[in-house]
Coordinates of N, CA and C in Angstrom, one line a residue:
Chain A
M1 N 5.1 25.8 -6.3 CA 3.9 25.0 -6.4 C 3.0 25.6 -7.4
D2 N 3.4 25.4 -8.7 CA 2.5 26.0 -9.7 C 1.4 25.1 -10.0
S3 N 0.5 25.5 -10.9 CA -0.8 24.9 -11.1 C -0.6 23.4 -11.6
T4 N 0.3 23.1 -12.5 CA 0.4 21.8 -13.0 C 0.7 20.8 -11.9
N5 N 1.6 21.2 -10.9 CA 1.9 20.3 -9.8 C 0.7 20.0 -9.0
I6 N -0.1 21.0 -8.7 CA -1.3 20.8 -7.9 C -2.3 19.9 -8.6
I7 N -2.5 20.1 -9.9 CA -3.4 19.2 -10.7 C -2.9 17.8 -10.7
T8 N -1.5 17.6 -10.8 CA -1.0 16.3 -10.8 C -1.2 15.6 -9.5
I9 N -1.0 16.4 -8.4 CA -1.1 15.8 -7.1 C -2.6 15.3 -6.9
V10 N -3.5 16.2 -7.3 CA -4.9 15.9 -7.1 C -5.3 14.6 -7.9
F11 N -4.9 14.6 -9.2 CA -5.2 13.4 -10.0 C -4.6 12.1 -9.4
I12 N -3.3 12.2 -9.0 CA -2.7 10.9 -8.5 C -3.3 10.5 -7.2
C13 N -3.7 11.5 -6.3 CA -4.3 11.1 -5.1 C -5.6 10.4 -5.3
T14 N -6.4 11.0 -6.2 CA -7.7 10.3 -6.5 C -7.4 8.9 -7.0
G15 N -6.4 8.8 -7.9 CA -6.1 7.5 -8.5 C -5.7 6.5 -7.4
C16 N -4.9 6.9 -6.4 CA -4.5 6.0 -5.4 C -5.6 5.7 -4.5
F17 N -6.5 6.7 -4.2 CA -7.7 6.4 -3.4 C -8.6 5.3 -4.1
L18 N -8.7 5.4 -5.4 CA -9.6 4.4 -6.1 C -8.9 3.0 -6.1
F19 N -7.5 3.0 -6.2 CA -6.9 1.7 -6.1 C -7.1 1.1 -4.7
M20 N -7.1 2.0 -3.7 CA -7.3 1.5 -2.3 C -8.7 0.9 -2.2
T21 N -9.7 1.6 -2.7 CA -11.1 1.1 -2.6 C -11.2 -0.3 -3.4
G22 N -10.5 -0.4 -4.5 CA -10.5 -1.6 -5.3 C -9.9 -2.7 -4.5
S23 N -8.8 -2.5 -3.8 CA -8.2 -3.6 -3.1 C -9.0 -3.9 -1.9
I24 N -9.6 -3.0 -1.2 CA -10.4 -3.3 0.0 C -11.6 -4.1 -0.5
G25 N -12.2 -3.7 -1.7 CA -13.3 -4.4 -2.2 C -12.9 -5.8 -2.5
L26 N -11.7 -6.0 -3.0 CA -11.2 -7.4 -3.4 C -11.2 -8.3 -2.2
V27 N -10.9 -7.7 -1.0 CA -10.7 -8.5 0.2 C -12.1 -8.7 0.8
R28 N -12.9 -7.6 0.9 CA -14.0 -7.6 1.8 C -15.3 -8.3 1.2
F29 N -15.4 -8.2 -0.1 CA -16.7 -8.6 -0.7 C -16.9 -10.1 -0.6
P30 N -18.1 -10.6 -0.4 CA -18.4 -12.0 0.0 C -18.3 -12.9 -1.2
D31 N -18.4 -12.4 -2.4 CA -18.7 -13.3 -3.5 C -17.8 -13.0 -4.7
F32 N -17.6 -13.9 -5.6 CA -16.6 -13.7 -6.7 C -17.1 -12.5 -7.5
Y33 N -18.4 -12.5 -7.8 CA -18.9 -11.5 -8.8 C -18.7 -10.1 -8.2
A34 N -19.0 -10.0 -6.8 CA -18.8 -8.7 -6.2 C -17.4 -8.3 -6.2
R35 N -16.4 -9.2 -6.0 CA -15.0 -8.8 -6.1 C -14.7 -8.4 -7.5
M36 N -15.2 -9.1 -8.4 CA -14.8 -8.8 -9.8 C -15.3 -7.4 -10.2
H37 N -16.5 -7.1 -9.6 CA -17.1 -5.8 -9.9 C -16.3 -4.7 -9.3
A38 N -15.8 -5.0 -8.1 CA -15.0 -4.0 -7.3 C -13.8 -3.7 -8.1
T39 N -13.0 -4.7 -8.4 CA -11.6 -4.4 -9.0 C -11.8 -3.9 -10.4
G40 N -12.7 -4.6 -11.1 CA -12.8 -4.2 -12.6 C -13.0 -2.8 -12.8
K41 N -13.9 -2.2 -12.1 CA -14.3 -0.8 -12.3 C -13.3 0.2 -11.7
S42 N -12.9 0.0 -10.4 CA -12.1 1.0 -9.8 C -10.7 1.0 -10.3
D43 N -10.2 -0.2 -10.7 CA -8.8 -0.2 -11.2 C -8.7 0.6 -12.5
T44 N -9.8 0.4 -13.4 CA -9.7 1.1 -14.7 C -9.7 2.6 -14.5
L45 N -10.6 3.1 -13.6 CA -10.6 4.5 -13.5 C -9.4 5.0 -12.7
A46 N -8.8 4.2 -11.8 CA -7.6 4.6 -11.1 C -6.5 4.7 -12.0
V47 N -6.3 3.8 -13.0 CA -5.2 3.9 -13.9 C -5.4 5.1 -14.8
F48 N -6.6 5.4 -15.1 CA -6.9 6.6 -16.0 C -6.5 7.9 -15.2
F49 N -6.9 8.0 -14.0 CA -6.5 9.2 -13.2 C -5.0 9.3 -13.1
C50 N -4.4 8.2 -12.6 CA -2.9 8.3 -12.4 C -2.2 8.7 -13.7
L51 N -2.5 8.0 -14.8 CA -1.8 8.2 -16.0 C -2.1 9.6 -16.6
F52 N -3.3 10.1 -16.4 CA -3.7 11.4 -16.9 C -3.0 12.5 -16.1
G53 N -2.8 12.3 -14.7 CA -2.1 13.2 -13.9 C -0.7 13.3 -14.3
L54 N 0.0 12.1 -14.6 CA 1.4 12.1 -15.0 C 1.5 12.7 -16.4
A55 N 0.5 12.5 -17.3 CA 0.7 13.1 -18.6 C 0.6 14.6 -18.5
I56 N -0.2 15.1 -17.6 CA -0.3 16.6 -17.4 C 1.0 17.1 -16.8
Y57 N 1.6 16.3 -15.9 CA 2.9 16.8 -15.3 C 4.0 16.8 -16.3
H58 N 3.9 15.9 -17.3 CA 5.0 15.7 -18.3 C 4.8 16.8 -19.4
G59 N 3.8 17.5 -19.4 CA 3.6 18.6 -20.4 C 3.1 17.9 -21.7
F60 N 3.3 18.7 -22.9 CA 2.7 18.2 -24.1 C 3.9 17.6 -25.0
T61 N 4.2 16.3 -24.8 CA 5.2 15.7 -25.6 C 4.7 14.3 -26.1
I62 N 5.6 13.7 -26.8 CA 5.2 12.3 -27.4 C 4.8 11.4 -26.2
D63 N 5.6 11.5 -25.1 CA 5.4 10.6 -24.0 C 4.0 10.8 -23.4
S64 N 3.6 12.1 -23.3 CA 2.3 12.3 -22.7 C 1.2 11.6 -23.6
I65 N 1.4 11.7 -24.9 CA 0.4 11.1 -25.8 C 0.4 9.6 -25.6
K66 N 1.6 9.0 -25.4 CA 1.7 7.6 -25.2 C 1.0 7.2 -23.9
L67 N 1.3 8.1 -22.9 CA 0.6 7.8 -21.6 C -0.9 7.8 -21.7
F68 N -1.4 8.8 -22.5 CA -2.8 8.9 -22.7 C -3.3 7.7 -23.5
L69 N -2.5 7.2 -24.4 CA -2.9 6.0 -25.2 C -3.0 4.8 -24.3
I70 N -2.1 4.7 -23.3 CA -2.1 3.5 -22.4 C -3.4 3.6 -21.6
A71 N -3.8 4.8 -21.2 CA -5.0 5.0 -20.4 C -6.2 4.6 -21.2
V72 N -6.3 5.0 -22.5 CA -7.4 4.6 -23.3 C -7.4 3.1 -23.5
F73 N -6.2 2.5 -23.7 CA -6.2 1.0 -23.9 C -6.7 0.3 -22.7
V74 N -6.3 0.8 -21.5 CA -6.8 0.1 -20.3 C -8.3 0.3 -20.2
F75 N -8.8 1.5 -20.6 CA -10.2 1.7 -20.6 C -10.9 0.7 -21.4
I76 N -10.3 0.3 -22.5 CA -11.0 -0.7 -23.4 C -10.7 -2.1 -22.9
A77 N -9.4 -2.4 -22.5 CA -9.0 -3.8 -22.2 C -9.6 -4.3 -20.9
N78 N -9.6 -3.5 -19.9 CA -9.9 -4.0 -18.5 C -11.4 -4.5 -18.5
P79 N -12.3 -3.7 -19.0 CA -13.7 -4.2 -19.0 C -13.8 -5.5 -19.8
T80 N -13.1 -5.6 -20.9 CA -13.2 -6.8 -21.7 C -12.7 -8.0 -21.0
G81 N -11.6 -7.8 -20.3 CA -11.0 -8.9 -19.5 C -12.0 -9.3 -18.4
T82 N -12.6 -8.3 -17.7 CA -13.5 -8.6 -16.6 C -14.7 -9.3 -17.2
H83 N -15.2 -8.9 -18.3 CA -16.4 -9.6 -18.9 C -16.0 -11.1 -19.2
S84 N -14.8 -11.3 -19.8 CA -14.5 -12.7 -20.1 C -14.4 -13.6 -18.9
I85 N -13.8 -13.0 -17.8 CA -13.6 -13.8 -16.6 C -15.0 -14.1 -16.0
C86 N -15.8 -13.1 -16.0 CA -17.2 -13.3 -15.4 C -17.9 -14.4 -16.2
R87 N -17.9 -14.3 -17.5 CA -18.6 -15.3 -18.3 C -18.0 -16.7 -18.0
A88 N -16.7 -16.8 -17.9 CA -16.1 -18.1 -17.7 C -16.6 -18.6 -16.3
A89 N -16.6 -17.7 -15.3 CA -17.0 -18.2 -14.0 C -18.5 -18.6 -14.0
F90 N -19.3 -17.8 -14.7 CA -20.7 -18.2 -14.7 C -21.0 -19.5 -15.4
R91 N -20.2 -19.7 -16.5 CA -20.4 -21.0 -17.2 C -19.8 -22.1 -16.4
C92 N -18.9 -21.9 -15.5 CA -18.4 -23.0 -14.7 C -19.3 -23.2 -13.5
G93 N -20.3 -22.5 -13.4 CA -21.3 -22.8 -12.4 C -21.1 -22.1 -11.0
I94 N -20.4 -21.0 -11.0 CA -20.3 -20.2 -9.7 C -21.6 -19.4 -9.5
K95 N -22.3 -19.8 -8.4 CA -23.6 -19.1 -8.2 C -23.4 -17.8 -7.5
P96 N -24.1 -16.7 -7.9 CA -23.9 -15.4 -7.2 C -24.4 -15.6 -5.8
W97 N -23.9 -14.7 -4.9 CA -24.2 -14.7 -3.5 C -25.6 -14.2 -3.3
V98 N -26.4 -14.9 -2.5 CA -27.8 -14.5 -2.5 C -28.2 -14.0 -1.1
G99 N -27.2 -13.7 -0.2 CA -27.6 -12.9 0.9 C -27.4 -13.6 2.3
E100 N -27.4 -15.0 2.3 CA -27.3 -15.6 3.6 C -25.8 -15.4 4.0
E101 N -25.4 -15.3 5.2 CA -24.0 -15.0 5.6 C -23.2 -16.3 5.6
E102 N -22.6 -16.6 4.5 CA -21.8 -17.8 4.5 C -20.3 -17.4 4.4
K103 N -19.5 -18.1 5.1 CA -18.0 -17.8 5.2 C -17.4 -18.3 3.9
S104 N -16.9 -17.3 3.0 CA -16.3 -17.7 1.7 C -14.8 -17.9 1.9
Chain B
M1 N 10.6 18.0 -4.9 CA 9.3 18.0 -4.2 C 8.3 17.0 -4.9
M2 N 8.3 17.1 -6.2 CA 7.3 16.2 -6.9 C 7.9 14.8 -6.9
E3 N 9.2 14.6 -6.9 CA 9.8 13.3 -6.9 C 9.4 12.6 -5.6
N4 N 9.5 13.3 -4.5 CA 9.0 12.7 -3.2 C 7.6 12.2 -3.3
F5 N 6.8 13.1 -3.9 CA 5.3 12.7 -4.0 C 5.2 11.4 -4.9
F6 N 5.9 11.4 -6.0 CA 5.8 10.2 -6.8 C 6.3 9.0 -6.1
L7 N 7.4 9.1 -5.3 CA 7.9 8.0 -4.5 C 6.9 7.5 -3.5
G8 N 6.3 8.5 -2.9 CA 5.2 8.1 -1.9 C 4.1 7.4 -2.5
A9 N 3.6 7.9 -3.7 CA 2.5 7.2 -4.4 C 2.9 5.8 -4.8
A10 N 4.1 5.7 -5.3 CA 4.6 4.3 -5.7 C 4.6 3.4 -4.5
L11 N 5.1 3.9 -3.4 CA 5.2 3.0 -2.2 C 3.8 2.7 -1.7
F12 N 2.9 3.7 -1.8 CA 1.5 3.4 -1.4 C 0.9 2.3 -2.2
L13 N 1.2 2.3 -3.6 CA 0.6 1.3 -4.4 C 1.2 0.0 -4.1
C14 N 2.6 0.0 -3.8 CA 3.2 -1.3 -3.4 C 2.5 -1.9 -2.2
L15 N 2.1 -1.0 -1.2 CA 1.5 -1.5 0.0 C 0.1 -2.1 -0.4
L16 N -0.6 -1.5 -1.4 CA -1.9 -1.9 -1.8 C -1.8 -3.3 -2.5
V17 N -0.6 -3.8 -2.9 CA -0.5 -5.1 -3.5 C -0.8 -6.2 -2.4
L18 N -0.5 -5.9 -1.1 CA -0.7 -6.9 -0.1 C -2.1 -7.4 0.0
P19 N -3.1 -6.6 0.1 CA -4.5 -7.2 0.1 C -4.8 -8.1 -1.1
C20 N -4.3 -7.7 -2.2 CA -4.5 -8.5 -3.4 C -3.8 -9.8 -3.3
L21 N -2.6 -9.8 -2.7 CA -1.8 -11.1 -2.4 C -2.6 -11.9 -1.5
Y22 N -3.3 -11.3 -0.5 CA -4.1 -12.1 0.5 C -5.2 -12.8 -0.3
R23 N -5.8 -12.0 -1.1 CA -6.9 -12.7 -1.9 C -6.4 -13.7 -2.8
A24 N -5.2 -13.5 -3.4 CA -4.6 -14.5 -4.3 C -4.3 -15.8 -3.5
I25 N -3.9 -15.7 -2.3 CA -3.5 -16.9 -1.5 C -4.8 -17.6 -1.0
V26 N -5.7 -16.8 -0.4 CA -6.9 -17.4 0.2 C -7.9 -17.8 -0.8
G27 N -8.1 -17.0 -1.8 CA -9.2 -17.1 -2.8 C -9.8 -18.5 -3.0
P28 N -11.1 -18.7 -2.6 CA -11.6 -20.1 -2.7 C -11.4 -20.7 -4.1
T29 N -11.7 -20.0 -5.1 CA -11.7 -20.6 -6.5 C -10.5 -20.1 -7.2
I30 N -10.1 -20.8 -8.3 CA -8.9 -20.4 -9.1 C -9.2 -19.1 -9.7
I31 N -10.4 -18.8 -10.1 CA -10.7 -17.5 -10.8 C -10.6 -16.4 -9.9
D32 N -10.8 -16.6 -8.6 CA -10.6 -15.5 -7.6 C -9.1 -15.1 -7.7
R33 N -8.2 -16.1 -7.7 CA -6.8 -15.8 -7.7 C -6.4 -15.1 -9.0
M34 N -7.1 -15.4 -10.1 CA -6.8 -14.7 -11.3 C -7.2 -13.3 -11.2
V35 N -8.3 -13.0 -10.6 CA -8.8 -11.6 -10.4 C -7.7 -10.9 -9.6
A36 N -7.3 -11.5 -8.5 CA -6.3 -10.8 -7.7 C -5.0 -10.5 -8.5
I37 N -4.6 -11.5 -9.3 CA -3.3 -11.3 -10.1 C -3.6 -10.1 -11.1
G38 N -4.8 -10.1 -11.6 CA -5.1 -9.0 -12.6 C -5.0 -7.7 -11.9
A39 N -5.5 -7.6 -10.7 CA -5.5 -6.4 -9.9 C -4.1 -5.9 -9.7
I40 N -3.2 -6.9 -9.3 CA -1.8 -6.6 -9.1 C -1.2 -6.1 -10.4
G41 N -1.6 -6.7 -11.5 CA -1.0 -6.3 -12.8 C -1.3 -4.8 -13.1
T42 N -2.6 -4.4 -12.8 CA -2.9 -3.0 -13.2 C -2.1 -2.1 -12.2
K43 N -1.9 -2.5 -10.9 CA -1.1 -1.6 -10.0 C 0.3 -1.5 -10.5
T44 N 0.8 -2.7 -10.9 CA 2.2 -2.7 -11.4 C 2.4 -1.7 -12.6
L45 N 1.4 -1.7 -13.4 CA 1.4 -0.8 -14.6 C 1.7 0.7 -14.1
V46 N 0.9 1.1 -13.1 CA 1.1 2.5 -12.7 C 2.4 2.7 -11.9
I47 N 2.8 1.7 -11.1 CA 4.1 1.8 -10.4 C 5.2 1.9 -11.4
L48 N 5.2 1.2 -12.6 CA 6.2 1.3 -13.6 C 6.3 2.7 -14.1
V49 N 5.2 3.3 -14.4 CA 5.2 4.7 -15.0 C 5.8 5.6 -13.9
L50 N 5.4 5.4 -12.7 CA 5.9 6.3 -11.6 C 7.4 6.2 -11.5
M51 N 7.9 4.9 -11.6 CA 9.3 4.7 -11.5 C 10.0 5.4 -12.7
G52 N 9.3 5.4 -13.9 CA 9.9 6.1 -15.0 C 10.1 7.6 -14.7
F53 N 9.2 8.2 -14.0 CA 9.3 9.6 -13.7 C 10.4 9.8 -12.6
L54 N 10.6 8.8 -11.7 CA 11.6 8.9 -10.7 C 13.0 8.8 -11.3
Y55 N 13.2 7.9 -12.2 CA 14.5 7.7 -12.8 C 14.8 8.6 -14.0
E56 N 13.9 9.5 -14.3 CA 14.1 10.5 -15.4 C 14.2 9.7 -16.7
R57 N 13.7 8.5 -16.9 CA 13.7 7.8 -18.2 C 12.3 7.5 -18.5
V58 N 11.6 8.5 -18.8 CA 10.1 8.3 -19.0 C 9.8 7.5 -20.2
A59 N 10.5 7.8 -21.3 CA 10.2 7.1 -22.6 C 10.4 5.6 -22.4
M60 N 11.5 5.1 -21.8 CA 11.7 3.7 -21.7 C 10.7 3.0 -20.9
F61 N 10.3 3.7 -19.7 CA 9.4 3.0 -18.8 C 8.0 3.0 -19.4
I62 N 7.7 4.0 -20.2 CA 6.3 4.0 -20.8 C 6.2 2.9 -21.7
D63 N 7.3 2.6 -22.5 CA 7.2 1.4 -23.4 C 7.0 0.1 -22.6
I64 N 7.8 0.0 -21.5 CA 7.7 -1.2 -20.7 C 6.2 -1.3 -20.2
S65 N 5.6 -0.2 -19.8 CA 4.3 -0.4 -19.2 C 3.3 -0.6 -20.3
I66 N 3.5 -0.1 -21.5 CA 2.6 -0.5 -22.6 C 2.6 -2.0 -22.8
V67 N 3.8 -2.6 -22.9 CA 3.9 -4.0 -23.1 C 3.3 -4.8 -21.9
Y68 N 3.5 -4.2 -20.7 CA 2.9 -4.9 -19.6 C 1.4 -4.9 -19.6
A69 N 0.8 -3.8 -20.0 CA -0.7 -3.7 -20.1 C -1.2 -4.7 -21.1
L70 N -0.5 -4.8 -22.3 CA -1.0 -5.7 -23.3 C -0.9 -7.1 -22.8
L71 N 0.3 -7.5 -22.1 CA 0.4 -8.9 -21.7 C -0.6 -9.2 -20.6
N72 N -0.9 -8.2 -19.7 CA -1.8 -8.5 -18.7 C -3.2 -8.8 -19.3
F73 N -3.6 -8.0 -20.3 CA -4.9 -8.2 -20.9 C -4.9 -9.5 -21.6
I74 N -3.9 -9.9 -22.4 CA -4.0 -11.1 -23.1 C -4.0 -12.3 -22.2
S75 N -3.2 -12.3 -21.1 CA -3.2 -13.4 -20.2 C -4.5 -13.6 -19.5
T76 N -5.2 -12.5 -19.2 CA -6.5 -12.6 -18.6 C -7.5 -13.3 -19.6
L77 N -7.4 -12.9 -20.8 CA -8.3 -13.5 -21.8 C -8.0 -15.0 -22.0
A78 N -6.7 -15.3 -22.1 CA -6.3 -16.7 -22.3 C -6.8 -17.6 -21.2
A79 N -6.5 -17.1 -19.9 CA -6.9 -17.9 -18.8 C -8.4 -18.0 -18.7
A80 N -9.2 -17.0 -19.0 CA -10.6 -17.1 -18.9 C -11.1 -18.1 -20.0
R81 N -10.5 -18.0 -21.2 CA -10.9 -18.9 -22.2 C -10.6 -20.4 -21.8
Y82 N -9.4 -20.6 -21.2 CA -9.1 -21.9 -20.7 C -10.1 -22.5 -19.7
F83 N -10.4 -21.6 -18.7 CA -11.4 -22.1 -17.7 C -12.8 -22.3 -18.3
E84 N -13.1 -21.5 -19.3 CA -14.4 -21.7 -19.9 C -14.5 -23.0 -20.6
M85 N -13.4 -23.4 -21.3 CA -13.4 -24.7 -22.0 C -13.3 -25.8 -21.0
K86 N -12.6 -25.6 -19.9 CA -12.3 -26.7 -18.9 C -13.6 -27.1 -18.2
G87 N -14.4 -26.0 -17.9 CA -15.8 -26.3 -17.4 C -15.9 -26.5 -15.9
D88 N -14.9 -26.7 -15.1 CA -15.1 -26.7 -13.7 C -14.0 -26.0 -13.0
I89 N -14.4 -25.4 -11.9 CA -13.4 -24.6 -11.2 C -12.9 -25.3 -9.9

């Protein structure tokens, strides 16, 4: 159990935890925007943690750099996709949830 | 030892797809379903890379996951653009 294994396990565990919170948020939140906010942010960081942990485990090779590039791309692409979906929803007239307990 | 850990992480992510599927089926509006599919897409990306480490073919699976990340992003943008033009959900 040398240090790289421990670091990899820690990174991938936090990544999986963030994926879990994103999925729970996707199910539990009452409104479209809240769900969008839950998955958009936690999935991006979870992908970064998992891929960064795997890149560390794989050492310093071309593949690790590619893994890191995927993480950077997801960091850029996911928020952009989230923004475009939210703008589309807002323009289609989905009103944000304002607090009364309505069954969605 | 690490292979078992990667297998466990991949299985855990596969289990996490089920709540997203629930939201994809129940989701009141079409865009909810799109969000759920997008969430499944990002999970599949990490599962692909984990499988690459399990099968000892890291280079091939990394290329697959790059293409998958790009396609997931472009499909999200295209669908959002379509619904924006369509105007009703």
